[in-house]
Amino acid sequence: MNEIYDMKQEISRRRTFAIISHPDAGKTTITEKLLLYGGAIHLAGTVKGRKASKHATSDWMEIEKQRGISVTSSAMQFEYEGFCINILDTPGHQDFSEDTYRTLCAADCAVMLIDGAKGVEAQTIKLFTVCRMRGIPIFTFVNKMDRASKHPFDLLDEIEKVLGIHSAPMNWPIGTDGNFKGVYDRQKKQVQLFDQKGGHHGAKKVGMLSLTPDSPELADHIGSHYQQLLASDIELLDIAGNPFDTTQFLNGEITPVFFGSAITNFGVETFLQYFLGMAPPPAARKAGGEMIAPDSDFFSGFVFKIQANMNPDHRDRMAFIRICSGKYEKGLQVDLALSGKSVKLTQPQQFMAQDRTIVEQAYAGDIIGVFDPGIFRIGESMASGGRKLQFESIPVFPPEHFARIYVKDSMKRKQFLKGIEQLALEGAVQLYKQPDIGTETYIAGVVGVLQFEVLEYRLKAEYNVEVTMSRLNYKLARWVRFKDASFARDLKDLTLTSTSLPVLDSSSSPVVLFESLWAIDWALERNKGLIFDEISEQSFRD
Ligand code: GDP
């Protein structure tokens, strides 16, 4: 009885989220600050191993070396005011890959981080689309307000128009022309003043001075010009702004917007407090026809990421599992749904800032990393107590870079096929075949170019196969579907531009590779009843 009560308590205090942003918007900085408030690190600036590598080199081997085991920051856990918070890392820059997308399948909500001067950028749009598809709640944090930014009304408009989600500002910035003065908290009806000197470049927590918007003292701090501007903005927001609605938010239809400055810490703790008050705890997840409640009396979870370590001294693989229900305890025995195998989850690890620790217990909402001797694959589900549960599959996300791969030594064709098929199964790369050509020339598709280097290296290191790759001009892949059976036809009967290539993916689903959006439109105009899917709901395990 007590144990079940404890488990329910533990699960209800968990909040698991990912930050989605375009590179340089300040994801590393805000993550660091959140850890700072959680007491996980005392002086911000220490989560830097991975950061330094990000800019320093384009050589992924170097990246791996600097990261050590290469997985240190895949998920970080910290405590704050009774909550247990899991931040999932969504790699950007050159380590942007399909994993970045898949990680979003393990999150219960997302924080969209936007650079106030730049607005909604390309990578944010892509990641947002995945969150939208999953219907998870999305918070927005507009960062870098200590500098001149776009006008906040324009930013809200951009979020609504570009992303198609309603926005509800929770606070409002003052002095966005490069004279940042602070924010007005719309719920508390208080102005929080920005104190540049207080932040020590944001390495410590900041104190906060709060005033009402009409207080005469406020003019002394921000000047009567900004006070008047604020008064008219508040009026406008009250009349024209979207009111915040919890149901719409939980359905991913409206995003609460917060303005702040991660580097100076300004607005970060307030954001964290609002976030914890609004973010949902782990919810029930669908497996087959059933909804599995997080506080079920058995353990269940699924693999959303497999990471091979490139460091030759630690040639191992980690499978990252999102726990969907129950409690993990050391040595737990689970049944895998896809492979049908039964395995003991030994020595799972969790991550706190830079340290890996062995986990004794973990609960629904948590992420654990387990050593993978080659039995896991992306989307693999598992449950304790002899149950065979299969959670909804992880979709296949659209690659953006393509290359034809050839084996150098044709005598090694067998190893090549084995290696490349295994790596595709692991989710390291997507493979396409041309229906009319044999299997010698595979086309590989990836989300981030670094994946090509990883593929080449792993084929050599693990399968002793050398390959050559020739990059192709395709930039977009679309899965082919027809409105209904009367429109259905063979891939080769589609009318396409001469530079578009019909192929089959690894589950033999028809796909067309395109060089431009224009070519996609061209094909849609000429093939009645044809539908192109950007994200394939059919997982590669099928
Ligand atoms: P990431 O690529 O999204 O992880 O971005 P980083 O956290 O590395 O930040 C990119 C750059 O923006 C760095 O030079 C940061 O110091 C800077 N930066 C981050 N947050 C802020 C902010 O609130 N204000 C200003 N002015 N700069 C910031």
PDB file of N, CA, C and O in Angstrom, residues 118-149:
ATOM      1  N   LYS A 118      15.755  37.415 -33.601  1.00  0.00           N
ATOM      2  CA  LYS A 118      15.670  36.633 -34.846  1.00  0.00           C
ATOM      3  C   LYS A 118      14.278  36.071 -35.111  1.00  0.00           C
ATOM      4  O   LYS A 118      13.943  35.756 -36.244  1.00  0.00           O
ATOM      5  N   GLY A 119      13.515  35.867 -34.072  1.00  0.00           N
ATOM      6  CA  GLY A 119      12.170  35.316 -34.263  1.00  0.00           C
ATOM      7  C   GLY A 119      12.205  33.821 -34.524  1.00  0.00           C
ATOM      8  O   GLY A 119      13.161  33.137 -34.146  1.00  0.00           O
ATOM      9  N   VAL A 120      11.175  33.321 -35.178  1.00  0.00           N
ATOM     10  CA  VAL A 120      11.050  31.878 -35.408  1.00  0.00           C
ATOM     11  C   VAL A 120      11.996  31.463 -36.546  1.00  0.00           C
ATOM     12  O   VAL A 120      11.857  31.951 -37.660  1.00  0.00           O
ATOM     13  N   GLU A 121      12.937  30.564 -36.252  1.00  0.00           N
ATOM     14  CA  GLU A 121      13.934  30.161 -37.260  1.00  0.00           C
ATOM     15  C   GLU A 121      13.711  28.721 -37.724  1.00  0.00           C
ATOM     16  O   GLU A 121      12.941  27.969 -37.118  1.00  0.00           O
ATOM     17  N   ALA A 122      14.460  28.366 -38.775  1.00  0.00           N
ATOM     18  CA  ALA A 122      14.209  27.110 -39.501  1.00  0.00           C
ATOM     19  C   ALA A 122      14.155  25.862 -38.611  1.00  0.00           C
ATOM     20  O   ALA A 122      13.205  25.077 -38.681  1.00  0.00           O
ATOM     21  N   GLN A 123      15.175  25.668 -37.785  1.00  0.00           N
ATOM     22  CA  GLN A 123      15.225  24.423 -37.007  1.00  0.00           C
ATOM     23  C   GLN A 123      14.089  24.365 -35.979  1.00  0.00           C
ATOM     24  O   GLN A 123      13.567  23.300 -35.674  1.00  0.00           O
ATOM     25  N   THR A 124      13.734  25.530 -35.474  1.00  0.00           N
ATOM     26  CA  THR A 124      12.620  25.595 -34.521  1.00  0.00           C
ATOM     27  C   THR A 124      11.335  25.122 -35.198  1.00  0.00           C
ATOM     28  O   THR A 124      10.547  24.387 -34.607  1.00  0.00           O
ATOM     29  N   ILE A 125      11.156  25.535 -36.432  1.00  0.00           N
ATOM     30  CA  ILE A 125       9.932  25.156 -37.154  1.00  0.00           C
ATOM     31  C   ILE A 125       9.860  23.638 -37.295  1.00  0.00           C
ATOM     32  O   ILE A 125       8.830  23.022 -37.036  1.00  0.00           O
ATOM     33  N   LYS A 126      10.991  23.032 -37.672  1.00  0.00           N
ATOM     34  CA  LYS A 126      11.011  21.569 -37.859  1.00  0.00           C
ATOM     35  C   LYS A 126      10.680  20.838 -36.563  1.00  0.00           C
ATOM     36  O   LYS A 126       9.889  19.893 -36.553  1.00  0.00           O
ATOM     37  N   LEU A 127      11.317  21.268 -35.478  1.00  0.00           N
ATOM     38  CA  LEU A 127      11.097  20.581 -34.202  1.00  0.00           C
ATOM     39  C   LEU A 127       9.692  20.850 -33.682  1.00  0.00           C
ATOM     40  O   LEU A 127       9.044  19.972 -33.105  1.00  0.00           O
ATOM     41  N   PHE A 128       9.226  22.043 -33.913  1.00  0.00           N
ATOM     42  CA  PHE A 128       7.873  22.404 -33.510  1.00  0.00           C
ATOM     43  C   PHE A 128       6.852  21.485 -34.192  1.00  0.00           C
ATOM     44  O   PHE A 128       5.898  21.021 -33.573  1.00  0.00           O
ATOM     45  N   THR A 129       7.083  21.225 -35.479  1.00  0.00           N
ATOM     46  CA  THR A 129       6.162  20.377 -36.240  1.00  0.00           C
ATOM     47  C   THR A 129       5.994  19.014 -35.578  1.00  0.00           C
ATOM     48  O   THR A 129       4.892  18.468 -35.523  1.00  0.00           O
ATOM     49  N   VAL A 130       7.099  18.473 -35.066  1.00  0.00           N
ATOM     50  CA  VAL A 130       7.028  17.160 -34.413  1.00  0.00           C
ATOM     51  C   VAL A 130       6.228  17.262 -33.108  1.00  0.00           C
ATOM     52  O   VAL A 130       5.392  16.404 -32.810  1.00  0.00           O
ATOM     53  N   CYS A 131       6.461  18.318 -32.352  1.00  0.00           N
ATOM     54  CA  CYS A 131       5.703  18.500 -31.097  1.00  0.00           C
ATOM     55  C   CYS A 131       4.228  18.649 -31.403  1.00  0.00           C
ATOM     56  O   CYS A 131       3.368  18.110 -30.708  1.00  0.00           O
ATOM     57  N   ARG A 132       3.960  19.388 -32.448  1.00  0.00           N
ATOM     58  CA  ARG A 132       2.575  19.638 -32.849  1.00  0.00           C
ATOM     59  C   ARG A 132       1.872  18.328 -33.222  1.00  0.00           C
ATOM     60  O   ARG A 132       0.747  18.075 -32.826  1.00  0.00           O
ATOM     61  N   MET A 133       2.616  17.504 -33.951  1.00  0.00           N
ATOM     62  CA  MET A 133       2.082  16.220 -34.382  1.00  0.00           C
ATOM     63  C   MET A 133       1.709  15.352 -33.167  1.00  0.00           C
ATOM     64  O   MET A 133       0.722  14.641 -33.165  1.00  0.00           O
ATOM     65  N   ARG A 134       2.546  15.452 -32.137  1.00  0.00           N
ATOM     66  CA  ARG A 134       2.277  14.659 -30.932  1.00  0.00           C
ATOM     67  C   ARG A 134       1.232  15.311 -30.029  1.00  0.00           C
ATOM     68  O   ARG A 134       0.769  14.704 -29.070  1.00  0.00           O
ATOM     69  N   GLY A 135       0.921  16.552 -30.301  1.00  0.00           N
ATOM     70  CA  GLY A 135      -0.090  17.250 -29.502  1.00  0.00           C
ATOM     71  C   GLY A 135       0.350  17.556 -28.083  1.00  0.00           C
ATOM     72  O   GLY A 135      -0.476  17.674 -27.178  1.00  0.00           O
ATOM     73  N   ILE A 136       1.662  17.679 -27.865  1.00  0.00           N
ATOM     74  CA  ILE A 136       2.123  17.959 -26.502  1.00  0.00           C
ATOM     75  C   ILE A 136       2.085  19.477 -26.228  1.00  0.00           C
ATOM     76  O   ILE A 136       2.195  20.281 -27.151  1.00  0.00           O
ATOM     77  N   PRO A 137       1.939  19.847 -24.963  1.00  0.00           N
ATOM     78  CA  PRO A 137       1.931  21.275 -24.629  1.00  0.00           C
ATOM     79  C   PRO A 137       3.289  21.919 -24.926  1.00  0.00           C
ATOM     80  O   PRO A 137       4.332  21.296 -24.717  1.00  0.00           O
ATOM     81  N   ILE A 138       3.238  23.149 -25.415  1.00  0.00           N
ATOM     82  CA  ILE A 138       4.474  23.849 -25.783  1.00  0.00           C
ATOM     83  C   ILE A 138       4.529  25.213 -25.093  1.00  0.00           C
ATOM     84  O   ILE A 138       3.621  26.028 -25.234  1.00  0.00           O
ATOM     85  N   PHE A 139       5.591  25.415 -24.342  1.00  0.00           N
ATOM     86  CA  PHE A 139       5.856  26.719 -23.738  1.00  0.00           C
ATOM     87  C   PHE A 139       6.753  27.500 -24.696  1.00  0.00           C
ATOM     88  O   PHE A 139       7.541  26.895 -25.421  1.00  0.00           O
ATOM     89  N   THR A 140       6.682  28.824 -24.641  1.00  0.00           N
ATOM     90  CA  THR A 140       7.621  29.619 -25.435  1.00  0.00           C
ATOM     91  C   THR A 140       8.410  30.538 -24.505  1.00  0.00           C
ATOM     92  O   THR A 140       7.816  31.197 -23.635  1.00  0.00           O
ATOM     93  N   PHE A 141       9.723  30.522 -24.683  1.00  0.00           N
ATOM     94  CA  PHE A 141      10.571  31.461 -23.941  1.00  0.00           C
ATOM     95  C   PHE A 141      11.300  32.301 -24.982  1.00  0.00           C
ATOM     96  O   PHE A 141      12.072  31.777 -25.778  1.00  0.00           O
ATOM     97  N   VAL A 142      11.018  33.604 -24.989  1.00  0.00           N
ATOM     98  CA  VAL A 142      11.716  34.485 -25.929  1.00  0.00           C
ATOM     99  C   VAL A 142      12.955  35.013 -25.210  1.00  0.00           C
ATOM    100  O   VAL A 142      12.852  35.725 -24.202  1.00  0.00           O
ATOM    101  N   ASN A 143      14.094  34.631 -25.732  1.00  0.00           N
ATOM    102  CA  ASN A 143      15.366  34.889 -25.044  1.00  0.00           C
ATOM    103  C   ASN A 143      16.089  36.119 -25.601  1.00  0.00           C
ATOM    104  O   ASN A 143      15.710  36.672 -26.620  1.00  0.00           O
ATOM    105  N   LYS A 144      17.138  36.495 -24.908  1.00  0.00           N
ATOM    106  CA  LYS A 144      18.044  37.596 -25.293  1.00  0.00           C
ATOM    107  C   LYS A 144      17.350  38.950 -25.264  1.00  0.00           C
ATOM    108  O   LYS A 144      17.644  39.822 -26.079  1.00  0.00           O
ATOM    109  N   MET A 145      16.409  39.113 -24.325  1.00  0.00           N
ATOM    110  CA  MET A 145      15.700  40.380 -24.255  1.00  0.00           C
ATOM    111  C   MET A 145      16.580  41.497 -23.701  1.00  0.00           C
ATOM    112  O   MET A 145      16.212  42.665 -23.759  1.00  0.00           O
ATOM    113  N   ASP A 146      17.747  41.145 -23.165  1.00  0.00           N
ATOM    114  CA  ASP A 146      18.680  42.183 -22.697  1.00  0.00           C
ATOM    115  C   ASP A 146      19.251  42.989 -23.863  1.00  0.00           C
ATOM    116  O   ASP A 146      19.879  44.026 -23.677  1.00  0.00           O
ATOM    117  N   ARG A 147      19.019  42.482 -25.077  1.00  0.00           N
ATOM    118  CA  ARG A 147      19.462  43.201 -26.280  1.00  0.00           C
ATOM    119  C   ARG A 147      18.246  43.714 -27.039  1.00  0.00           C
ATOM    120  O   ARG A 147      17.130  43.287 -26.775  1.00  0.00           O
ATOM    121  N   ALA A 148      18.497  44.536 -28.040  1.00  0.00           N
ATOM    122  CA  ALA A 148      17.391  44.985 -28.884  1.00  0.00           C
ATOM    123  C   ALA A 148      16.750  43.759 -29.531  1.00  0.00           C
ATOM    124  O   ALA A 148      17.452  42.839 -29.962  1.00  0.00           O
ATOM    125  N   SER A 149      15.434  43.747 -29.560  1.00  0.00           N
ATOM    126  CA  SER A 149      14.753  42.592 -30.154  1.00  0.00           C
ATOM    127  C   SER A 149      13.703  43.078 -31.147  1.00  0.00           C
ATOM    128  O   SER A 149      13.457  44.273 -31.265  1.00  0.00           O
TER     129      SER A 149
END
